[in-house]
Rosetta silent file (secondary structure, phi, psi, omega in degrees, C-alpha in Angstrom):
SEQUENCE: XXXXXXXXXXXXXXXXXXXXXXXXXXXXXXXXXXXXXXXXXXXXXXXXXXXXXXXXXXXXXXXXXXXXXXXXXXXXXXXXXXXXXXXXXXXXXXXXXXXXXXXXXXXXXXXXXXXXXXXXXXXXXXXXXXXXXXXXXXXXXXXXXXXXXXXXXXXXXXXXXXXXXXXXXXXXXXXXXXXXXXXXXXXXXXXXXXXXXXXXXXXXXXXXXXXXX
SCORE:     score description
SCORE:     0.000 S_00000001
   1 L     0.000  163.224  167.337   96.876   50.957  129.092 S_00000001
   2 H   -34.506  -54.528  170.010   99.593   53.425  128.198 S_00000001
   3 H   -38.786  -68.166  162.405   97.374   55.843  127.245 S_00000001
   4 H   -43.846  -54.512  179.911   95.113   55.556  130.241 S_00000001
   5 H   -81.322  -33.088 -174.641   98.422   56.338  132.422 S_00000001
   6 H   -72.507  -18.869  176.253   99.446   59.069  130.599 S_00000001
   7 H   -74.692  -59.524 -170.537   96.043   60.968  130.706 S_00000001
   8 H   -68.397  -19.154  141.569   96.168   60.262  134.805 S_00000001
   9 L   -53.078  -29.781 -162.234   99.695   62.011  134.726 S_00000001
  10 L    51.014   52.979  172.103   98.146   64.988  132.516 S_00000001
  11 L   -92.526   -6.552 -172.131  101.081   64.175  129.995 S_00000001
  12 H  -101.865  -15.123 -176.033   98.000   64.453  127.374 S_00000001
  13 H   -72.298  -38.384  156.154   96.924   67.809  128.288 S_00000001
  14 H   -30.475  -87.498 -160.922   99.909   69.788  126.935 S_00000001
  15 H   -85.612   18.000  157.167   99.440   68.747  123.361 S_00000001
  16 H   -70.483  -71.937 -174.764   95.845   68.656  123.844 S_00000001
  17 H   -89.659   46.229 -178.340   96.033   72.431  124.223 S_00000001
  18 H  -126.678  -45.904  156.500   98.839   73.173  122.005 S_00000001
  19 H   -69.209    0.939  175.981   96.091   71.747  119.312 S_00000001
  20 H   -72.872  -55.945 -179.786   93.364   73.592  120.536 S_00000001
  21 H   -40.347  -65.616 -166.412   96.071   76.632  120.065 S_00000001
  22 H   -67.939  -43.123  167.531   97.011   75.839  116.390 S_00000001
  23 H   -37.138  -51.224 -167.511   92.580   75.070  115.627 S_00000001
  24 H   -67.626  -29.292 -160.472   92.410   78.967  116.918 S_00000001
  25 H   -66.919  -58.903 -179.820   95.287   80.333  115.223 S_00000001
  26 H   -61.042  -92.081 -164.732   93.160   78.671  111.596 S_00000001
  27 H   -17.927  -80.789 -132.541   89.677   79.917  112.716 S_00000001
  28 L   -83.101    3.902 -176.407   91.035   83.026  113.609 S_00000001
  29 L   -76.465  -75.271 -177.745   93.176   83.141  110.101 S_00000001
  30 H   -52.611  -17.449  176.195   90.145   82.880  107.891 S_00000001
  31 H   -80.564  -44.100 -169.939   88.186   84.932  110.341 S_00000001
  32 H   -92.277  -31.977 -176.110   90.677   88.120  109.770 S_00000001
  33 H   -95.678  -38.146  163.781   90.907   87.194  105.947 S_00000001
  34 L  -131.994   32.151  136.581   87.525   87.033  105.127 S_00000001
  35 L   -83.517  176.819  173.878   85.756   89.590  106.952 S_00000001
  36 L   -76.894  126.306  156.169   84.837   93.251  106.037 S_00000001
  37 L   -87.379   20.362  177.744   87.735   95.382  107.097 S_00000001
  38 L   102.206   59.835  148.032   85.467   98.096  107.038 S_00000001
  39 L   -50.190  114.365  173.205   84.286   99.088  103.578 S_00000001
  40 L   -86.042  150.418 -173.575   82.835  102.449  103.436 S_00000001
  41 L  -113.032  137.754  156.342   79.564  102.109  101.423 S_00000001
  42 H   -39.157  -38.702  179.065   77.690  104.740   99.747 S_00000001
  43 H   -75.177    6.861 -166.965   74.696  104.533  101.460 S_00000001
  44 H  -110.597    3.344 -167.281   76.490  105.082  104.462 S_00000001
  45 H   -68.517  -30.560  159.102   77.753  108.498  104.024 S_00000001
  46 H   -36.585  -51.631 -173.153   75.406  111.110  105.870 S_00000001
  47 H   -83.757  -16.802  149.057   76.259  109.603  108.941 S_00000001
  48 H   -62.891  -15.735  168.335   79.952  109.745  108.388 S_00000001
  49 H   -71.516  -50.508 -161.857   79.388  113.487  107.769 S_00000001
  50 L  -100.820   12.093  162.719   77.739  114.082  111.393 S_00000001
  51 L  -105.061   -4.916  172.715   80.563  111.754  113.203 S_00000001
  52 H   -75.660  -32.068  154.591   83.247  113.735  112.205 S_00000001
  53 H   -42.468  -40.332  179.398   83.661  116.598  114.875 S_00000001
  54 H   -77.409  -16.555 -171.796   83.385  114.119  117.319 S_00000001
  55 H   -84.623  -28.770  165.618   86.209  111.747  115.871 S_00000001
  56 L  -161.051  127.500  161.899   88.839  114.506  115.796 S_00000001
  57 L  -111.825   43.655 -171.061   88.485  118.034  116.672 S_00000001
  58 L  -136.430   20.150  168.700   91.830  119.179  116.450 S_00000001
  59 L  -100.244  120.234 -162.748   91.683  119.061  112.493 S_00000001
  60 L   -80.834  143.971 -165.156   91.746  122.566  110.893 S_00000001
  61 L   -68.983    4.319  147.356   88.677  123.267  109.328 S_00000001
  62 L   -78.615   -3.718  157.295   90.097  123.795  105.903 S_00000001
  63 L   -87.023   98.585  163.438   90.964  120.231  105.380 S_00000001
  64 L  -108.165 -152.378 -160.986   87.772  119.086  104.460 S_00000001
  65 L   -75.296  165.018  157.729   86.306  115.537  103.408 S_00000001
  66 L  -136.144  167.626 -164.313   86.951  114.271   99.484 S_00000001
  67 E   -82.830  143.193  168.708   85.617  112.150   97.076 S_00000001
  68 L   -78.448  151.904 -136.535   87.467  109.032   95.905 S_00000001
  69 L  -101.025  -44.236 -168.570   89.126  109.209   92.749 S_00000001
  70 L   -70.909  -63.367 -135.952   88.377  105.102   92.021 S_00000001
  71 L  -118.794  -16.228 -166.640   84.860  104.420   93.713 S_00000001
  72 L    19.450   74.109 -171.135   83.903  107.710   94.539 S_00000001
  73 L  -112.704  138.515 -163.473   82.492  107.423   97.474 S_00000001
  74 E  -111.711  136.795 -160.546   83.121  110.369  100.103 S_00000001
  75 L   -83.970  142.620 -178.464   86.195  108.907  102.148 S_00000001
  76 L   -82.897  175.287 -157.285   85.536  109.495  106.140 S_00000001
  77 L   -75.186  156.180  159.680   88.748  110.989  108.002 S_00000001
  78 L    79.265  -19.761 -172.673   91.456  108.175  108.164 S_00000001
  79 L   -97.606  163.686 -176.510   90.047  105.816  105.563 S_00000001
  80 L  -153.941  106.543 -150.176   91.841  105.073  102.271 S_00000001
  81 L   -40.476   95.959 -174.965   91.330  103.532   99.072 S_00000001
  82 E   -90.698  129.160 -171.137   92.842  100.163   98.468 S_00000001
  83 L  -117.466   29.948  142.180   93.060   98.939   94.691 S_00000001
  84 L   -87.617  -24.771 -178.518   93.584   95.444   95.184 S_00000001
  85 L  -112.261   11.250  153.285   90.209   94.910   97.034 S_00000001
  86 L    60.371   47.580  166.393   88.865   97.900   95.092 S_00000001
  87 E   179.832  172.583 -156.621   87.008   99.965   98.013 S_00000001
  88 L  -120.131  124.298 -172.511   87.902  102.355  100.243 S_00000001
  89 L  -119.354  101.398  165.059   88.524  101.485  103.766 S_00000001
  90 L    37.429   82.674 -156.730   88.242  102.571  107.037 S_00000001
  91 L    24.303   58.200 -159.331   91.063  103.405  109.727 S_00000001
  92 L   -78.076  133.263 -179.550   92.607  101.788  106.915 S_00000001
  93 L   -81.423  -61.134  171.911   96.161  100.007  107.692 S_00000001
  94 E   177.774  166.085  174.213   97.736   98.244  105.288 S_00000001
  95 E  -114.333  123.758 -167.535   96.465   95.095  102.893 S_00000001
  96 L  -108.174  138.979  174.805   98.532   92.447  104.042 S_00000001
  97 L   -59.726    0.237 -170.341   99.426   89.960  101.430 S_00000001
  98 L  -118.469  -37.289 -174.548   99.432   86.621  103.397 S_00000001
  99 L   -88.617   -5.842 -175.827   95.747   87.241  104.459 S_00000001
 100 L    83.124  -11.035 -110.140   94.429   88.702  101.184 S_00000001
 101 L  -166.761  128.626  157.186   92.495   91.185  102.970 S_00000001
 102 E   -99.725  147.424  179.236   93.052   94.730  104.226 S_00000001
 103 E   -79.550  111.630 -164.082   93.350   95.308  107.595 S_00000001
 104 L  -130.151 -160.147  153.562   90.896   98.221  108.718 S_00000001
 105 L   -50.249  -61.756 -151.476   88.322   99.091  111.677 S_00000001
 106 L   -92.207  -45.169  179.037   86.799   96.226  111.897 S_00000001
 107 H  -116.213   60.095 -171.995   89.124   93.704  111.649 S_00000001
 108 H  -111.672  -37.267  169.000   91.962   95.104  112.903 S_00000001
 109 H   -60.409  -31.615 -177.916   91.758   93.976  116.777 S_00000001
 110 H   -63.845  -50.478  170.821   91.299   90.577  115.646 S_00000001
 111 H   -38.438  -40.060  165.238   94.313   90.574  113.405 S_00000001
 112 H   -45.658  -47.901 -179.998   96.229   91.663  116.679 S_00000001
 113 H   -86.704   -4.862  173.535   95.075   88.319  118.535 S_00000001
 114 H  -102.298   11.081  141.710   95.836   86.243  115.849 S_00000001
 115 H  -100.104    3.977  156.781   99.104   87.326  115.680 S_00000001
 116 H   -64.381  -66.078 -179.765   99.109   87.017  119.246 S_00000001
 117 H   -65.643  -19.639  175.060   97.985   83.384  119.115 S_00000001
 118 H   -67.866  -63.814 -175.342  100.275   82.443  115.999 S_00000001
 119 H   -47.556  -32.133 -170.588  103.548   83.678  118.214 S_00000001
 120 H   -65.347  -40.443 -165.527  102.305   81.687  120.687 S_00000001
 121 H   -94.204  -12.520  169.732  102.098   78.251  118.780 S_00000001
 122 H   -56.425  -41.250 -157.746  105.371   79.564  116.751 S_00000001
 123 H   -84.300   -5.859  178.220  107.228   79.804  120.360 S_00000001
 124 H   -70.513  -65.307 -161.238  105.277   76.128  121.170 S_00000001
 125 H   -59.284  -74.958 -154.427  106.693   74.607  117.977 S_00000001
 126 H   -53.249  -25.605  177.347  109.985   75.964  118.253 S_00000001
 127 H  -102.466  -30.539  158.643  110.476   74.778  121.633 S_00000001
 128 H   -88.340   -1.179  175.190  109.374   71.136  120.890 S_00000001
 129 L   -97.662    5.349 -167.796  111.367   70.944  117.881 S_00000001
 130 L   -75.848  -49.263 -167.688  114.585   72.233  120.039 S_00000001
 131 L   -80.012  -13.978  176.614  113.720   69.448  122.198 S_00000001
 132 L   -90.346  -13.765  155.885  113.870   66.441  119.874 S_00000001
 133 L   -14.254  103.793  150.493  117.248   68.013  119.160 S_00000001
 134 L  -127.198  144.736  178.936  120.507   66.131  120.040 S_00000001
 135 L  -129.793  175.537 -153.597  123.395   66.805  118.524 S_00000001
 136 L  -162.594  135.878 -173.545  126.487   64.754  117.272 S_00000001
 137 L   -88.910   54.692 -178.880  128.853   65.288  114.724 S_00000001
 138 L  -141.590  152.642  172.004  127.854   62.809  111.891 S_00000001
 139 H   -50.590  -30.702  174.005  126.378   62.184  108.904 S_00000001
 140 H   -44.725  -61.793 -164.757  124.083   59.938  110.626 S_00000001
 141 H   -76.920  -18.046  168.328  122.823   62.139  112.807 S_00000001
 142 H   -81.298  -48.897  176.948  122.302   65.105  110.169 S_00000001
 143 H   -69.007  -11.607 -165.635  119.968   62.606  108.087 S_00000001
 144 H  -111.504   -8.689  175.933  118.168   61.414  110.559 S_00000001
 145 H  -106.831   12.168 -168.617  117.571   65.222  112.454 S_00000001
 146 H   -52.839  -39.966 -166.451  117.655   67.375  109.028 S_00000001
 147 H   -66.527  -60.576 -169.566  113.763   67.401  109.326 S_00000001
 148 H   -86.465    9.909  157.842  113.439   68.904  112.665 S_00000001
 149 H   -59.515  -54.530  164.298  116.554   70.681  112.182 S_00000001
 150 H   -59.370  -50.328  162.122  114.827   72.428  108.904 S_00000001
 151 H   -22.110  -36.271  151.286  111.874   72.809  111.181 S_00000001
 152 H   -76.646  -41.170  149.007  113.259   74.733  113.180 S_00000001
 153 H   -47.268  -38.272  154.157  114.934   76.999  111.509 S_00000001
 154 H   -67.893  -41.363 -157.951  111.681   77.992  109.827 S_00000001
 155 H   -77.014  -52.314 -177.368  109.877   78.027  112.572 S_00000001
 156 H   -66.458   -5.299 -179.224  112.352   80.720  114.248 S_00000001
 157 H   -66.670  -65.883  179.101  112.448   82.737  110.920 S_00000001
 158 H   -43.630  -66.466  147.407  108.713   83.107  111.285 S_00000001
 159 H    17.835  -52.306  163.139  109.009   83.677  114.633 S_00000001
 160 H   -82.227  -18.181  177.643  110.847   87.073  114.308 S_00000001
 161 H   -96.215  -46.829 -178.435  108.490   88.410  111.323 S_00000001
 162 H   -51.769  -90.641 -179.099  105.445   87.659  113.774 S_00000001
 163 H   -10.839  -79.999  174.286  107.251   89.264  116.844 S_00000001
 164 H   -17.644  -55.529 -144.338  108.260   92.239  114.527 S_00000001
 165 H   -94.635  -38.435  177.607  105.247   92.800  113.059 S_00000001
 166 H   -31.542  -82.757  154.637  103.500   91.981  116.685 S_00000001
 167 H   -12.956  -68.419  179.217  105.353   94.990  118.125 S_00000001
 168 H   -73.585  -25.078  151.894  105.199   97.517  115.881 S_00000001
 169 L   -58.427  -27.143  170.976  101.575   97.065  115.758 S_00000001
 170 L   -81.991  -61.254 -166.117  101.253   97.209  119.307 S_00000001
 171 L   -47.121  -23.805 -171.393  103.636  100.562  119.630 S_00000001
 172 L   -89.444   10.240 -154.143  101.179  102.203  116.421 S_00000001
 173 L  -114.439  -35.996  171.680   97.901  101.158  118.249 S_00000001
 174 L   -80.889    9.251  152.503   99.312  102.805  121.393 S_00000001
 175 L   -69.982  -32.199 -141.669   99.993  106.217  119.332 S_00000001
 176 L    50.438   42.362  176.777   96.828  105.984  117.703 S_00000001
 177 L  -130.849  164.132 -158.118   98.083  105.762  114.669 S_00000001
 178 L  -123.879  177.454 -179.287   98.044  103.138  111.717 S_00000001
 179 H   -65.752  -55.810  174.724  100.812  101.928  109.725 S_00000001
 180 H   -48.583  -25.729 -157.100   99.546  103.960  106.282 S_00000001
 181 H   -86.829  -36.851 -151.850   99.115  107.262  108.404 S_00000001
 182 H   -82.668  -55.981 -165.733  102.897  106.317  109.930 S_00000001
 183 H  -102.035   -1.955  172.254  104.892  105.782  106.396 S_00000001
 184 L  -133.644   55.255  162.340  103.016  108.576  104.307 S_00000001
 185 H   -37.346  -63.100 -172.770  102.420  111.405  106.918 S_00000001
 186 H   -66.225   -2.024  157.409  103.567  113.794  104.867 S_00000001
 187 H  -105.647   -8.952 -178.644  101.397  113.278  102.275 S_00000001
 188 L   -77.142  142.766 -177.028   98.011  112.972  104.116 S_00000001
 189 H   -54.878  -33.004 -172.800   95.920  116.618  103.995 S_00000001
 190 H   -85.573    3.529 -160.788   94.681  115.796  107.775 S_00000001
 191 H  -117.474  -54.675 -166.418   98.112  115.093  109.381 S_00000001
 192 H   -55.826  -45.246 -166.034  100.458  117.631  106.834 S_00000001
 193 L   -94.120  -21.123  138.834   98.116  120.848  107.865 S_00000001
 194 L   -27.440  136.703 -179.055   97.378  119.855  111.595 S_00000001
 195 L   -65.682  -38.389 -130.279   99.106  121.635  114.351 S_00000001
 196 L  -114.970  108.709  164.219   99.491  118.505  116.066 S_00000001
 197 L   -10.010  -77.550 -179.410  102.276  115.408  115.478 S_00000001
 198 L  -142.610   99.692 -173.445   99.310  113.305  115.703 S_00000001
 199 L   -96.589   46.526 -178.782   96.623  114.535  116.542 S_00000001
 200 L  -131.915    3.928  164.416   94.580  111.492  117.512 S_00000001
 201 L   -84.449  140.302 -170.475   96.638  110.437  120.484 S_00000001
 202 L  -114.119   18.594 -142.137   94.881  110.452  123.501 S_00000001
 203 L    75.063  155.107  175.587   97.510  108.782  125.830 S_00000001
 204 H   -75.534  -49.393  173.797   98.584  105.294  125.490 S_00000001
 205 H   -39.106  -69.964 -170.262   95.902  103.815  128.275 S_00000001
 206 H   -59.023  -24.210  155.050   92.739  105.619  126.451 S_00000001
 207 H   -46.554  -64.858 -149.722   94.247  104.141  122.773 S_00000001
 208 H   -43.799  -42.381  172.913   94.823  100.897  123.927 S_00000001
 209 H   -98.234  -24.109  141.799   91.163  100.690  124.913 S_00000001
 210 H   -26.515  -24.574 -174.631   89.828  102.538  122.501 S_00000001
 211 L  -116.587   -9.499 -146.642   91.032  100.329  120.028 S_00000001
 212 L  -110.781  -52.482 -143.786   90.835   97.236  122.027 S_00000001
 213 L  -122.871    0.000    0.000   87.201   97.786  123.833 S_00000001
């Protein structure tokens, strides 16, 4: 059969793994979206007290820790209250609005590969809808390609807000720095009174695995 030849070509394997791709991309949506992004808990606070020398010692020893204003809870260096999910979080990032969820310590490498694997199946799509492309200067031919014509055209808009947002996420992870600490420097107490730019870069290798491993 047809079928049968096309498997013995490996003409089936291609969109065999380009759904395997888009299956990861969902798993790995809902996986980033509904884990803890690192909620500090009351009960956990003693031991955030004896990890802090070791997490940065280049912080002058008059910034000390504080209490949160909402949840009150004592916040550990770098975390920061978010009051749509109403807790205070961790290397806290940003709350991103398409996942529901803030992005924190904990889920913050994944969110990296799953906008890794989304560009990937964006840059998939985008290249098979290119390809059903022909073009011709008629009305015909606009009704009958409008669909992958609109198709495409979404697919590269997304395409450039993933990439973007890919990027800039990679360049803050190899600072060692987060997005929140990046757009309000100047108001956080451990960054404004530090000697130091940033004084949680380490080099770009030791972030990368630091953050990664």
């Amino acid at each position: 059969s047809d079928l049968q030849k096309q498997e013995e070509r490996g003409e089936l394997l291609q969109p065999l793994i380009f759904v395997l791709l888009v299956l990861c991309s969902v798993l790995l949506y809902f996986k980033v979206s509904l884990m803890d992004p690192g909620f500090v808990k009351p009960e956990e606070e003693e031991g955030e007290d004896k990890g802090q020398g070791v997490v940065i010692p280049q912080i002058p020893g008059d910034v000390k820790l504080r209490r949160c204003g909402y949840c009150l809870v004592k916040q550990p260096m770098r975390a920061k209250h978010c009051q749509l999910c109403q807790h205070c979080v961790r290397r806290y990032d940003h709350h991103c609005p398409w996942l529901e969820n803030c992005v924190g310590e904990r889920n913050h490498p994944l969110f990296i590969v799953y906008l890794s694997v989304q560009l990937v199946v964006l840059l998939w799509g985008g290249h098979v809808a290119w390809s059903g492309l022909y073009f011709e200067q008629s009305r015909e031919w606009l009704q009958h390609n409008i669909f992958l014509l609109v198709s495409f055209l979404l697919i590269f808009i997304f395409t450039i807000v993933v990439l973007l947002l890919l990027v800039s996420h990679l360049y803050l992870i190899s600072c060692n720095t987060t997005t929140w600490e990046f757009m309000s420097h100047h108001r956080i107490s451990y960054l404004r009174h530090s000697e130091l730019e940033n004084p949680f870069d380490q080099g770009i290798i030791l972030n990368l695995w630091r953050f990664f491993c």
